[in-house]
PDB file of C-alpha atoms in Angstrom:
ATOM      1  CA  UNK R 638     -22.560 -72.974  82.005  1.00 86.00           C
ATOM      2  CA  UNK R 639     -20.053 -73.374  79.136  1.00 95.00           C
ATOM      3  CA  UNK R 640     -16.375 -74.447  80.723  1.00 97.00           C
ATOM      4  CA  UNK R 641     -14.468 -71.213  79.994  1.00 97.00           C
ATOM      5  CA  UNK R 642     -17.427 -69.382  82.207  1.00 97.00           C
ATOM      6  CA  UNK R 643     -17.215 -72.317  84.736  1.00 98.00           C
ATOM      7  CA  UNK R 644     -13.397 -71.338  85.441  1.00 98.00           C
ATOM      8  CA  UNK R 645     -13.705 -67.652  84.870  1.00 97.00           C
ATOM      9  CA  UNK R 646     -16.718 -67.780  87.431  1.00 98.00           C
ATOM     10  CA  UNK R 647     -14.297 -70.077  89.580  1.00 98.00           C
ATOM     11  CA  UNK R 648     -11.324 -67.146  89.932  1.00 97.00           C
ATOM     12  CA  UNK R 649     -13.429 -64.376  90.570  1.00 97.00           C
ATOM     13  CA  UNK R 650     -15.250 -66.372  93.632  1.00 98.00           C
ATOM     14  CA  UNK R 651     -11.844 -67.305  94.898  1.00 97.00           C
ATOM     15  CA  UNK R 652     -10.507 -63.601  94.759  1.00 97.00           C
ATOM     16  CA  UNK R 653     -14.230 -63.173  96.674  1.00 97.00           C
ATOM     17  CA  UNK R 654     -13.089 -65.283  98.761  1.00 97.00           C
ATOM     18  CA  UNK R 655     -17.007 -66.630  98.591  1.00 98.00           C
ATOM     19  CA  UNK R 656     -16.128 -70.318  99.554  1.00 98.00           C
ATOM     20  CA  UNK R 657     -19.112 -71.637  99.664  1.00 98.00           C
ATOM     21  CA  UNK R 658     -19.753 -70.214  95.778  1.00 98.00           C
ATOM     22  CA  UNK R 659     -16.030 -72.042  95.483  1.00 98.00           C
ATOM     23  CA  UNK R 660     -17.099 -75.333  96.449  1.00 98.00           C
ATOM     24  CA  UNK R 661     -20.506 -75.427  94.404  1.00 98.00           C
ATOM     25  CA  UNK R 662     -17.684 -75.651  90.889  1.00 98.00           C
ATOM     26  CA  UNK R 663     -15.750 -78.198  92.242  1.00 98.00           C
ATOM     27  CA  UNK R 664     -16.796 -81.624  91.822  1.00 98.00           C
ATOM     28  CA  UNK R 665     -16.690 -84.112  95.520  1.00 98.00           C
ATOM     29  CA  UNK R 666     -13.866 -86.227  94.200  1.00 98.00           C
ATOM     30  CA  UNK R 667     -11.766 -83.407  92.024  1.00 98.00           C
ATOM     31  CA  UNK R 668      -8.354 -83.976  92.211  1.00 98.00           C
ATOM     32  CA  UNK R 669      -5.894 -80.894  91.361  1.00 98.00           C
ATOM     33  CA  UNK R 670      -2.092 -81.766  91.485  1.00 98.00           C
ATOM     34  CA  UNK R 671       0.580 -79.241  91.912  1.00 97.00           C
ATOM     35  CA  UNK R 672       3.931 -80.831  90.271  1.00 96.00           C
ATOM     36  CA  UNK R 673       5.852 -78.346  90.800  1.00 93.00           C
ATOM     37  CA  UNK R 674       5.430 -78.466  94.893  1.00 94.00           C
ATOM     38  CA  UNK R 675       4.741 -82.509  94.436  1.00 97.00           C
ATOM     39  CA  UNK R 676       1.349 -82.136  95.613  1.00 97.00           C
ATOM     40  CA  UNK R 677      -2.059 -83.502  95.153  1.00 98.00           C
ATOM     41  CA  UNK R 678      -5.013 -82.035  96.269  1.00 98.00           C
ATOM     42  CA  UNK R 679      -7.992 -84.632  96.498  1.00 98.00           C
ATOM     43  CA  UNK R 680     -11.811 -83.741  96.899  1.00 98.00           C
ATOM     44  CA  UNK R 681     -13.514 -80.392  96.836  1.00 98.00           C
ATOM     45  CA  UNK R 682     -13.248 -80.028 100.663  1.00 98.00           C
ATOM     46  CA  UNK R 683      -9.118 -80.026 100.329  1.00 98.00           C
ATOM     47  CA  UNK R 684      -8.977 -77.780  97.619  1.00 98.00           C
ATOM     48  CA  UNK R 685     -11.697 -75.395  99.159  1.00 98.00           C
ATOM     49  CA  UNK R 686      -9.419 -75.473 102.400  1.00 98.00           C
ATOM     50  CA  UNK R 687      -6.136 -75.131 100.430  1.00 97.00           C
ATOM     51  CA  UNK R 688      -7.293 -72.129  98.807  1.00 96.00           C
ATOM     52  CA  UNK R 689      -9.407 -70.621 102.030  1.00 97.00           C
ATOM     53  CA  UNK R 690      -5.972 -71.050 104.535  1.00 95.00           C
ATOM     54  CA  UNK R 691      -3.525 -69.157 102.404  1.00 92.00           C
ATOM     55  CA  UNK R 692      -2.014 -66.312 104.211  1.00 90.00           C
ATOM     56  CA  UNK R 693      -4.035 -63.612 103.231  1.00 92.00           C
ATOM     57  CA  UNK R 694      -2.351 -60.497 101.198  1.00 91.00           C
ATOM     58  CA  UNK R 695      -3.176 -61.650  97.700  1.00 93.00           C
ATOM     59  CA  UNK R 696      -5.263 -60.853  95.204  1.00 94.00           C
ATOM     60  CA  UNK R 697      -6.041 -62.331  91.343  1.00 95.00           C
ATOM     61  CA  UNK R 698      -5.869 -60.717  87.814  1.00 94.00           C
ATOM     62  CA  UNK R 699      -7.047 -63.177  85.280  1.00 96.00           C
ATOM     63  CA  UNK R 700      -4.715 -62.728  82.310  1.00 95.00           C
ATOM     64  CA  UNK R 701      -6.394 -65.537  79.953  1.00 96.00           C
ATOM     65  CA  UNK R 702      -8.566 -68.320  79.356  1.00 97.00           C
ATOM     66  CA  UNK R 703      -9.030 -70.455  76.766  1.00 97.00           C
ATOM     67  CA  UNK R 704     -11.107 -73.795  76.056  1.00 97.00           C
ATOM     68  CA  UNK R 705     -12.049 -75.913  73.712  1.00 97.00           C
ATOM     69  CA  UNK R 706     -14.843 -78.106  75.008  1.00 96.00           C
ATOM     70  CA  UNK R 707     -14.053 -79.724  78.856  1.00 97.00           C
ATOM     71  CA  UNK R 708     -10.721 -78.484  78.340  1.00 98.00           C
ATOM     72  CA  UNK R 709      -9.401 -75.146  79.752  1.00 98.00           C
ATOM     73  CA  UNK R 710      -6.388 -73.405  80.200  1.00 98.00           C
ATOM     74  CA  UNK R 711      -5.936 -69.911  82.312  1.00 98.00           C
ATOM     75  CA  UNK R 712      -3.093 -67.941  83.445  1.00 96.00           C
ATOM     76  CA  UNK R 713      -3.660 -65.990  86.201  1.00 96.00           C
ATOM     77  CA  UNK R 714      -1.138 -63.967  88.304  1.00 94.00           C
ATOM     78  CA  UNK R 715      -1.308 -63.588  92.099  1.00 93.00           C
ATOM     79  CA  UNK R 716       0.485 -60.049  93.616  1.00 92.00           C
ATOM     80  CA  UNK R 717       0.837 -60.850  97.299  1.00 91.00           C
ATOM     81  CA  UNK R 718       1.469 -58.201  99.597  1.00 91.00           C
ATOM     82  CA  UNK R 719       4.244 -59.672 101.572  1.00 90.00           C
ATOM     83  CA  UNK R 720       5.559 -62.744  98.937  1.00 89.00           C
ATOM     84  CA  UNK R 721       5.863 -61.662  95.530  1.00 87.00           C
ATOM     85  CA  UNK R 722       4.546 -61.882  92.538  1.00 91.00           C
ATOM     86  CA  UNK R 723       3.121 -65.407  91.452  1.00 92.00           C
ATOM     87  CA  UNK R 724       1.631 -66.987  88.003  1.00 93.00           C
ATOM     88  CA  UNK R 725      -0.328 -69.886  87.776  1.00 96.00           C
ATOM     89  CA  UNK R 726      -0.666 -71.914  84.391  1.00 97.00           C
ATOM     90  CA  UNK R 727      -3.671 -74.405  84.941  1.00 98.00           C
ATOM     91  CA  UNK R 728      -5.256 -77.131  82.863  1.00 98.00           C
ATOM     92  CA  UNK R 729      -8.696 -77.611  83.851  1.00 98.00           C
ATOM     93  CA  UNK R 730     -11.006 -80.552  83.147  1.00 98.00           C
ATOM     94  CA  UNK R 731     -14.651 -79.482  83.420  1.00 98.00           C
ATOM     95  CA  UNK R 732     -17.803 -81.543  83.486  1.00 98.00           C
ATOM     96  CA  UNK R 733     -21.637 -80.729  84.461  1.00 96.00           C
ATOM     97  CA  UNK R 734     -20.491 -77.350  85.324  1.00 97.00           C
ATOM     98  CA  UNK R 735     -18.021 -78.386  87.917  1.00 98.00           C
ATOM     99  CA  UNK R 736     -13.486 -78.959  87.940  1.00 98.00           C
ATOM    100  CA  UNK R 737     -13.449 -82.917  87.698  1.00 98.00           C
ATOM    101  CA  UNK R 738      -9.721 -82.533  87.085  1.00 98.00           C
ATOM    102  CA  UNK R 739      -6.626 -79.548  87.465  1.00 98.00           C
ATOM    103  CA  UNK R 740      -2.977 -79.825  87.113  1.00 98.00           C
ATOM    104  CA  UNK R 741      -2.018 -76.547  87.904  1.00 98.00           C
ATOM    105  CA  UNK R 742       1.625 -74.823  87.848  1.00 96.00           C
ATOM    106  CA  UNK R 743       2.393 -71.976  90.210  1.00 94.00           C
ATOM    107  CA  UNK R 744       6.192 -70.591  89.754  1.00 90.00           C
ATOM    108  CA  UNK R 745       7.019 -66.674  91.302  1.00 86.00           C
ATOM    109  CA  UNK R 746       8.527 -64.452  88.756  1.00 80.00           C
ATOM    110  CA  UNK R 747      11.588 -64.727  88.312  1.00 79.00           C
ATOM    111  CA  UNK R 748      12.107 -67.881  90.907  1.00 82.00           C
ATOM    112  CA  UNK R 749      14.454 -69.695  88.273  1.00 83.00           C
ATOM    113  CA  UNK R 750      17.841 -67.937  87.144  1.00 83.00           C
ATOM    114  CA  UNK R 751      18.128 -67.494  83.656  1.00 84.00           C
ATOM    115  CA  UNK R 752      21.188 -69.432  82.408  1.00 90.00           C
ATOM    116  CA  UNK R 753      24.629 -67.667  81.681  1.00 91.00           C
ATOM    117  CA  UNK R 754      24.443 -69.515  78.235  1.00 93.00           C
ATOM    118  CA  UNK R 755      21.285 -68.006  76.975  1.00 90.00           C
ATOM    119  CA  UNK R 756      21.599 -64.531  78.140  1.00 89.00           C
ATOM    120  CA  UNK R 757      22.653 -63.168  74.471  1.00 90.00           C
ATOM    121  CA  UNK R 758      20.419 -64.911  72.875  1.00 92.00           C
ATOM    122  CA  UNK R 759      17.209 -63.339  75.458  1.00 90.00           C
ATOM    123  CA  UNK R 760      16.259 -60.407  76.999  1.00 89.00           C
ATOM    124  CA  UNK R 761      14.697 -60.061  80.280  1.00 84.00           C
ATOM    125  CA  UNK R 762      11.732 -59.348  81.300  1.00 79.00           C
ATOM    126  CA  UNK R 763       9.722 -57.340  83.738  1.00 73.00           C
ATOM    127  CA  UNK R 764       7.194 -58.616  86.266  1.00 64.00           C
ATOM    128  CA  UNK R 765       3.514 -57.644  84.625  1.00 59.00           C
ATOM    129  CA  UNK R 766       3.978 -59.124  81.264  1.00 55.00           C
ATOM    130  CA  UNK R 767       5.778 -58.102  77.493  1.00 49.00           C
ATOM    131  CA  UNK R 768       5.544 -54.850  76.291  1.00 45.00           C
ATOM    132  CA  UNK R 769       3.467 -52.939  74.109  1.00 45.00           C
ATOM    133  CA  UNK R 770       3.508 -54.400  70.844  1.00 46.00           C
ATOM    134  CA  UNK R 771       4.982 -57.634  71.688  1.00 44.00           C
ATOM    135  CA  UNK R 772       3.791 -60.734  69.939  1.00 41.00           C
ATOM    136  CA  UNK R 773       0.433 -62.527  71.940  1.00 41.00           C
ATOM    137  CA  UNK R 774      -1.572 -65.749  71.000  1.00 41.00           C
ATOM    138  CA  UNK R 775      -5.174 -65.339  69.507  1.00 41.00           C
ATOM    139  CA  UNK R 776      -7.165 -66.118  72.887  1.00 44.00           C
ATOM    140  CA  UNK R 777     -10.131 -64.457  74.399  1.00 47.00           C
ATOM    141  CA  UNK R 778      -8.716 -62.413  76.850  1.00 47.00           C
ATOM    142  CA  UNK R 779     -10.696 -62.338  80.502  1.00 48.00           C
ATOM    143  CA  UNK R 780     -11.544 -58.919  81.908  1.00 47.00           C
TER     144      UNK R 780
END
């Protein structure tokens, strides 16, 4: 399976919630690190568990994935019932089918002010993305 498949594959069997399917992408010894939340997730077992004891509520939307041989990229973002609105950036390593490697960086919207100095020089934005007609990278997006 090519490594944009491998990850796509990955987030729909996590909003399954098919754990088992889950573990069978991760490598034994994959290590995924979370810097924003200082944390390091080592072996497929942790990050199986990890992912299998967060409060339930939530659900995925793929927004894109891209790759360029082991490497890929998605953005996904995470509506939870009862804590917001989350996005993930991740950087995924992928070998023999399986995550060897993640560094991934999960933020809510709008958890960081935006700056008094920069506010002319911005506009804001709304949870769910820019609007029509607004300027996106050439990616494949993921349905």
């Amino acid at each position: 399976m090519e490594s944009s498949k491998v990850i796509e594959t990955l987030w729909d069997r996590i909003q399954a919630r098919d754990w088992a399917a889950v573990a069978g992408l991760i490598a034994e010894d994959a290590v995924v690190e979370w810097p924003i939340s200082l944390e390091r997730i080592v072996g497929r077992e942790n990050f199986v568990a990890v992912n299998r004891e967060y409060p339930e509520g939530w659900s995925i939307r793929v927004l894109k994935v891209v790759a360029e041989g082991d490497e890929v990229v998605s953005e996904v973002e995470v509506p939870h019932d009862s804590l917001g609105v989350f996005r993930a950036a991740s950087f995924w390593t992928v070998r023999d089918g399986q995550v060897v490697r993640g560094t991934e960086y999960w933020t809510s919207m709008g958890a960081d002010p935006r700056p008094e100095w920069r506010a002319a020089l911005v506009e804001p934005m709304q949870p769910g993305g820019p609007p029509p007609g607004a300027l996106r990278l050439a990616c494949r997006p993921v349905s």
